[in-house]
Short mmCIF file of C-alpha atoms in Angstrom, two decimals:
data_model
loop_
_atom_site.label_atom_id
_atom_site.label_comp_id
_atom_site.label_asym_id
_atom_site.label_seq_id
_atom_site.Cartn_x
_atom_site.Cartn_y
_atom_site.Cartn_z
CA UNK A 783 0.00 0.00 0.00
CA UNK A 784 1.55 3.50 -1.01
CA UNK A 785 2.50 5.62 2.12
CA UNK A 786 -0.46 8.23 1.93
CA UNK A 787 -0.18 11.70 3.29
CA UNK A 788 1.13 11.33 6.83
CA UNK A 789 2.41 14.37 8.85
CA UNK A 790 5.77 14.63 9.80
CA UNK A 791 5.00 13.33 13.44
CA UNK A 792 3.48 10.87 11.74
CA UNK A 793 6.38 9.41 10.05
CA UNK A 794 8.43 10.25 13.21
CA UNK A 795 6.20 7.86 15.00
CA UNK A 796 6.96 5.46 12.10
CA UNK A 797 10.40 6.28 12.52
CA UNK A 798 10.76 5.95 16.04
CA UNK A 799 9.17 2.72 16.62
CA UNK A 800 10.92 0.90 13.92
CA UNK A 801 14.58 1.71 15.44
CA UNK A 802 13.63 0.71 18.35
CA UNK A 803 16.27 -2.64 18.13
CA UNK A 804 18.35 -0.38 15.89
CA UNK A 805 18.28 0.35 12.06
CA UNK A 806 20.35 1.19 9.47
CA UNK A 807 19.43 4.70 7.19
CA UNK A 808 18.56 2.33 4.30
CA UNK A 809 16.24 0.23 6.69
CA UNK A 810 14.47 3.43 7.43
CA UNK A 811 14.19 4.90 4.09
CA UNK A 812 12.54 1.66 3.07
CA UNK A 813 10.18 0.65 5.99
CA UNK A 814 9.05 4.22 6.56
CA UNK A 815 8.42 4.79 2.43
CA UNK A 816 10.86 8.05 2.31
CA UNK A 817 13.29 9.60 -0.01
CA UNK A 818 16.98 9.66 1.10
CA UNK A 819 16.95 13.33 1.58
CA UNK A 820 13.52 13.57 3.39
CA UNK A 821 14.93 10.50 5.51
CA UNK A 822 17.64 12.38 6.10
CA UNK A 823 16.22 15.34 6.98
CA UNK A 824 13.88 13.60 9.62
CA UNK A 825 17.16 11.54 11.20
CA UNK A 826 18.87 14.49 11.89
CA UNK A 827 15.99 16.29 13.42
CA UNK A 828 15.13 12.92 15.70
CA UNK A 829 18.89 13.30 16.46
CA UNK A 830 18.74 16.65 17.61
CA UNK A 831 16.13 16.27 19.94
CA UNK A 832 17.63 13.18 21.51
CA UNK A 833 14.82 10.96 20.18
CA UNK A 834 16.91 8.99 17.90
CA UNK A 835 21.03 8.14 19.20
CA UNK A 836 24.12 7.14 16.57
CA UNK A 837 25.77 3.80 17.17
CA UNK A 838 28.10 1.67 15.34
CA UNK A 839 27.55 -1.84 15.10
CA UNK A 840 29.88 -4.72 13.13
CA UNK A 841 30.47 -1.52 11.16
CA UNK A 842 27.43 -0.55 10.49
CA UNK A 843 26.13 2.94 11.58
CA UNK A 844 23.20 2.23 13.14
CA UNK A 845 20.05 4.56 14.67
CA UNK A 846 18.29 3.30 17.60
CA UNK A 847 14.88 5.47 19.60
CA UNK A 848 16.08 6.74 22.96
CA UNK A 849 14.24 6.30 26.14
CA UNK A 850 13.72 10.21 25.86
CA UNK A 851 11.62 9.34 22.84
CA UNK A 852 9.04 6.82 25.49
CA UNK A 853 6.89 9.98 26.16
CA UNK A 854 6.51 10.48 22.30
CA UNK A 855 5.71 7.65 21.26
CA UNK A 856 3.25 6.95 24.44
CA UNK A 857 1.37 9.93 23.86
CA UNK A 858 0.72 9.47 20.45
CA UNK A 859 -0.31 6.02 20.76
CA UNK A 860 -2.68 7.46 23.10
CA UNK A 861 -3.90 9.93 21.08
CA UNK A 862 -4.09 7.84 18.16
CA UNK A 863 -6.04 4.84 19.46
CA UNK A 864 -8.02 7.57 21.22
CA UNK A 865 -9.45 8.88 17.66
CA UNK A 866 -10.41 5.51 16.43
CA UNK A 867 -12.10 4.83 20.23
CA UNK A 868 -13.89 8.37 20.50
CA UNK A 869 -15.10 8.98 17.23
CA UNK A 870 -18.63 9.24 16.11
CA UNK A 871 -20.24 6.58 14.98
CA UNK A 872 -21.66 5.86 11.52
CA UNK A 873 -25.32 5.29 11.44
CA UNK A 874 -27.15 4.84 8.33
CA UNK B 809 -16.51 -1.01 -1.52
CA UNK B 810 -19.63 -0.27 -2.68
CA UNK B 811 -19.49 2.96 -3.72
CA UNK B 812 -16.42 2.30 -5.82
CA UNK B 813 -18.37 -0.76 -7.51
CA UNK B 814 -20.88 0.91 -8.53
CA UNK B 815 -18.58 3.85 -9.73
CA UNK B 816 -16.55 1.14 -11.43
CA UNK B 817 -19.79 -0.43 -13.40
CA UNK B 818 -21.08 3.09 -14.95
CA UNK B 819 -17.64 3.72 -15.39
CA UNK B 820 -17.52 1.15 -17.35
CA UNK B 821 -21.20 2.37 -19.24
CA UNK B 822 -19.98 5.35 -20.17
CA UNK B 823 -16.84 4.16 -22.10
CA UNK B 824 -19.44 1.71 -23.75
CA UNK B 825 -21.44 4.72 -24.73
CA UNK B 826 -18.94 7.19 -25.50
CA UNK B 827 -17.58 4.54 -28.01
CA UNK B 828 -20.56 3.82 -29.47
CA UNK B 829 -21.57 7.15 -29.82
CA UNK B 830 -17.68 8.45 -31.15
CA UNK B 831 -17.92 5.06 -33.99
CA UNK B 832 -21.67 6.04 -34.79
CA UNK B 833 -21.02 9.59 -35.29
CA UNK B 834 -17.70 9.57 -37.06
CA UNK B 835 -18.99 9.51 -40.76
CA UNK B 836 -20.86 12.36 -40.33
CA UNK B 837 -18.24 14.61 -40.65
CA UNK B 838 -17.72 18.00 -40.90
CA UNK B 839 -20.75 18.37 -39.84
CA UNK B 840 -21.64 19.54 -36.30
CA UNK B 841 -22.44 16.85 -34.96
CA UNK B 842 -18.66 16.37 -35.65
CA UNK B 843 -18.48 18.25 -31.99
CA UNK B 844 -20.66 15.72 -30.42
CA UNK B 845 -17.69 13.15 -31.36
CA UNK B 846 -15.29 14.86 -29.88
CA UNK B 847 -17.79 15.03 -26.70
CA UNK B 848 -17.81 11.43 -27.01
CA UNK B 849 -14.07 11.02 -27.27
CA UNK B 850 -13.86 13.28 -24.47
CA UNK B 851 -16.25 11.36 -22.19
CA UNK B 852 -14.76 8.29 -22.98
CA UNK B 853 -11.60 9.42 -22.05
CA UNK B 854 -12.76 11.13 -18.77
CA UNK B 855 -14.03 7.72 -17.89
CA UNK B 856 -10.99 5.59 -18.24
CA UNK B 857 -9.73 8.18 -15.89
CA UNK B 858 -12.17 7.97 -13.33
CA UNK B 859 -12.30 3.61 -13.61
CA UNK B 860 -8.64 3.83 -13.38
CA UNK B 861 -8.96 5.63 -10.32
CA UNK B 862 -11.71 3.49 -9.02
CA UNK B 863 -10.22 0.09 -9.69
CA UNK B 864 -6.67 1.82 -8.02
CA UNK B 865 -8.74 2.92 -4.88
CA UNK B 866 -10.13 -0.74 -4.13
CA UNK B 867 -6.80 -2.41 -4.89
CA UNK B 868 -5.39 0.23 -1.82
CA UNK B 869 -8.67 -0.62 0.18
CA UNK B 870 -7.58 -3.98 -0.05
CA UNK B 871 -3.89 -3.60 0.61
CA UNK B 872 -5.46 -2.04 4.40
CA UNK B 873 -7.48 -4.64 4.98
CA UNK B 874 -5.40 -7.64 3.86
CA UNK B 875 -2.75 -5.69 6.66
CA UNK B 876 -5.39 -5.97 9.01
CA UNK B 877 -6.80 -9.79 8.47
CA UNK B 878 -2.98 -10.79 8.47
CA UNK B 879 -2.36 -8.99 12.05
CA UNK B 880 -5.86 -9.28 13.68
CA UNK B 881 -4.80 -12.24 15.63
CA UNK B 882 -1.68 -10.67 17.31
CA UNK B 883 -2.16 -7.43 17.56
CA UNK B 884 -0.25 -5.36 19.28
CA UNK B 885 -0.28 -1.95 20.42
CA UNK B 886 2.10 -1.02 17.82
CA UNK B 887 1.13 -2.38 14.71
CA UNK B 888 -2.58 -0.97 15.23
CA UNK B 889 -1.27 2.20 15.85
CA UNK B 890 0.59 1.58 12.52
CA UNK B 891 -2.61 0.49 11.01
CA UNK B 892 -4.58 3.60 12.14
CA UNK B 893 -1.74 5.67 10.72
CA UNK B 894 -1.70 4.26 7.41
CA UNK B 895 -5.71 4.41 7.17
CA UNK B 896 -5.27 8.18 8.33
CA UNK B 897 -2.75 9.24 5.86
CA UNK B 898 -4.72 7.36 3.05
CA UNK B 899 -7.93 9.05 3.84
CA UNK B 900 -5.80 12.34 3.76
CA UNK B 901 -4.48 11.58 0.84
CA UNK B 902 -7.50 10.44 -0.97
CA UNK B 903 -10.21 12.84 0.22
CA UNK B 904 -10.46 15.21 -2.96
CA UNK B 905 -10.36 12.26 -4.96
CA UNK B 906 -13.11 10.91 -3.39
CA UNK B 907 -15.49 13.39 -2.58
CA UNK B 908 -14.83 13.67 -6.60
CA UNK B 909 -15.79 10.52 -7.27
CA UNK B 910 -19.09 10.76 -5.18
CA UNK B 911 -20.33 13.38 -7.36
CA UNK B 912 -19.59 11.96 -10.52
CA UNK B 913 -21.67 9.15 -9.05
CA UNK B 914 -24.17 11.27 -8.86
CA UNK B 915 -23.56 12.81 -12.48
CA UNK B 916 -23.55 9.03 -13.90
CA UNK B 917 -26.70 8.27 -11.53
CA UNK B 918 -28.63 10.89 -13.20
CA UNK B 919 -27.63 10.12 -16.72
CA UNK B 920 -28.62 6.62 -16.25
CA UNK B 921 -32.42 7.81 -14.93
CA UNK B 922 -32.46 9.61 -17.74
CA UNK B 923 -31.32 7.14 -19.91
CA UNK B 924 -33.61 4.76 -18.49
CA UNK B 925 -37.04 7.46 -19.23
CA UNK B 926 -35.79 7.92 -22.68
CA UNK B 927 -35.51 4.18 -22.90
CA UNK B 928 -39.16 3.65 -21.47
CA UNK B 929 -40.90 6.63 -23.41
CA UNK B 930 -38.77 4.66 -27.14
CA UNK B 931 -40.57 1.64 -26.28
CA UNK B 932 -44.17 2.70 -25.34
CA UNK B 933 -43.50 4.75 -28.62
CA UNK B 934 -42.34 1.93 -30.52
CA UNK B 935 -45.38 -0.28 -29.48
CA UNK B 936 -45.96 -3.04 -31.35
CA UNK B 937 -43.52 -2.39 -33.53
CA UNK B 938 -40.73 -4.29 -31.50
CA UNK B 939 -42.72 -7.77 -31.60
CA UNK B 940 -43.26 -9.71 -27.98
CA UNK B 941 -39.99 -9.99 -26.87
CA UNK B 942 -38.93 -6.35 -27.55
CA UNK B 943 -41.60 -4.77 -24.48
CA UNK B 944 -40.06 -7.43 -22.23
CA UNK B 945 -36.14 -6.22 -23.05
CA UNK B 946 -37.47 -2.80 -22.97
CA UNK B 947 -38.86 -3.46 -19.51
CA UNK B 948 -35.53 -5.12 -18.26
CA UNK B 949 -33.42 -2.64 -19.90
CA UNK B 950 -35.09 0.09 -18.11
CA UNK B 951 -34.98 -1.45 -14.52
CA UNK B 952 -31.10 -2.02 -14.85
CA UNK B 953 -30.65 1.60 -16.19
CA UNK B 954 -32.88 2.63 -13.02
CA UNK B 955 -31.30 0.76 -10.63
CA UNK B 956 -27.75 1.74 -11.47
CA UNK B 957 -28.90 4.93 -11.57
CA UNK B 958 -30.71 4.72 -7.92
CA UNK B 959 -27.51 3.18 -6.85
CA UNK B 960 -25.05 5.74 -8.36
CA UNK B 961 -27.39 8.89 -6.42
CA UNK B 962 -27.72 6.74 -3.06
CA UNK B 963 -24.37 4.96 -2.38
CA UNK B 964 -22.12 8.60 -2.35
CA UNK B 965 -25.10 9.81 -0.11
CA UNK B 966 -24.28 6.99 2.71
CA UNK B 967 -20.64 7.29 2.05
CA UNK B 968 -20.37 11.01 3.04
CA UNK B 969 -22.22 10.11 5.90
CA UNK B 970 -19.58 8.12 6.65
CA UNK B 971 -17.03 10.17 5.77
CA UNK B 972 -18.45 12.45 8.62
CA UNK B 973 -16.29 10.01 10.59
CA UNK B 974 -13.08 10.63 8.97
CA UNK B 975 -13.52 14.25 9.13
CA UNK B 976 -13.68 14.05 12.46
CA UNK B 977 -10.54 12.05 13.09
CA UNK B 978 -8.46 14.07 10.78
CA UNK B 979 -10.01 17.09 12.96
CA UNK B 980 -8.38 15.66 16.21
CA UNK B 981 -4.98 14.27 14.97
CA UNK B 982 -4.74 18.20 14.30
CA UNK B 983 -4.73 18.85 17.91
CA UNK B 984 -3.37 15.45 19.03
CA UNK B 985 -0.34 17.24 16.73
CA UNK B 986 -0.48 20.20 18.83
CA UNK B 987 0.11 18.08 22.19
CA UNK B 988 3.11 16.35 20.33
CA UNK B 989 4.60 19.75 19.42
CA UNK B 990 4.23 21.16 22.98
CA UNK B 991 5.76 17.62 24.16
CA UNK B 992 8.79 18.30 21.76
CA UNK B 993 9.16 22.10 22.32
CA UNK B 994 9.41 21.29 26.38
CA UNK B 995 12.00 18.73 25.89
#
């Protein structure tokens, strides 16, 4: 299914929960259906707000989600699941 | 599903018709009915379009809810997140596009009444004419002509009730955004 039109704390949600065990750029770009210099763009911010840390593993440069990011990613869960729960319903 | 079935069937009219009408007219030229080919042509066209569209909207209808039947059993917190997400963005990106397609629903649901009058007032007009059998295909021409048509006014009418829904989501991930920003700003 093609990515839609998600807002950028949508896709850092996407982001953020895939590197949770750790990802490579090109994992990212892939999973989360962006261009390399969108990606890019979005990595660095994550990185400057402490959401996302650097590692190298076997090599490979690797982005992981922080425990600072927790909050984030709790809240919009919340929030999320919270539109789907709250919502009115569709009567014919 | 519905709604894009029976988009997809007078979709799928339309071409008929604007072929026929294109190959039946194009002898006749110059004259000015030469412009009611190029209507044709036109229409025809327009309708590819909008089947295209149609057929691509139930193929990504059925991309969400394949992803759903294959997680349903397990899951999690995070992949129905993920599947709200991807149903939000789609609806976001497919709104225009479908609020479109509702009223050329409507369009083609009105043509088709019409077409189905003009096909009952032919055949009382034709009378006996048309032999035994024709009254009988005039009859069942005219109730499928209706009942697409019925079905091409009501189907966009329960859909954008449904819709209503959406709207309202989309409404609150704007503020649920807000919260996120404040969350990021403080940290």
């Amino acid at each position: 299914m093609k990515a839609g039109r998600r807002t950028k704390y949508e896709i850092y949600w996407e982001v953020l929960s895939f590197c949770k065990p750790g990802r490579t750029f090109t994992q990212i770009v892939n999973r989360c259906v962006l261009n390399s210099k969108i990606g890019q763009e979005y990595v660095d911010f994550l990185l400057t707000r402490g959401y996302l840390s650097k590692l190298n593993s076997d090599g490979l440069n690797l982005y992981r989600t922080t425990e600072e990011a927790d909050e984030y990613l709790a809240l919009f869960k919340k929030m999320y699941q919270g539109l789907f729960g709250n919502s009115p319903e569709f009567k014919l | 599903m519905n709604f894009t079935i029976a988009n997809v069937s007078a979709v799928a009219d339309l071409i008929l018709r604007g072929v026929q009408f294109t190959i039946g007219s194009v002898t006749i030229w110059p004259h000015p009915q030469f412009l009611l080919v190029i209507l044709g042509l036109v229409g025809a066209a327009l309708s590819m379009k909008w089947l295209i569209t149609s057929v691509e909207m139930m193929s990504d209808m059925d991309d969400i809810k394949h992803q759903y039947d294959q997680e349903s059993g397990q899951l999690d917190n995070g992949a129905l997140t993920s599947l709200i997400v991807g149903a939000m963005a789609y609806y976001r990106d497919k709104k225009t596009t479908i609020h479109r397609l509702g009223f050329f629903s409507r369009a083609a649901g009105l043509c088709f009444l019409v077409s189905s009058a003009l096909q009952a007032i032919r055949g009382m007009q034709s009378g006996s004419e048309i032999g035994i059998a024709g009254p009988i295909l005039v009859v069942i021409s005219v109730v499928l002509s209706s009942s697409v048509g019925i079905a091409g006014i009501l189907i966009p009418r329960y859909f954008f009730k449904y819709s209503v829904t959406w709207e309202y989501r989309l409404n609150e991930s704007v503020k649920a955004e807000r919260e996120l920003r404040k969350l990021m700003e403080n940290n």
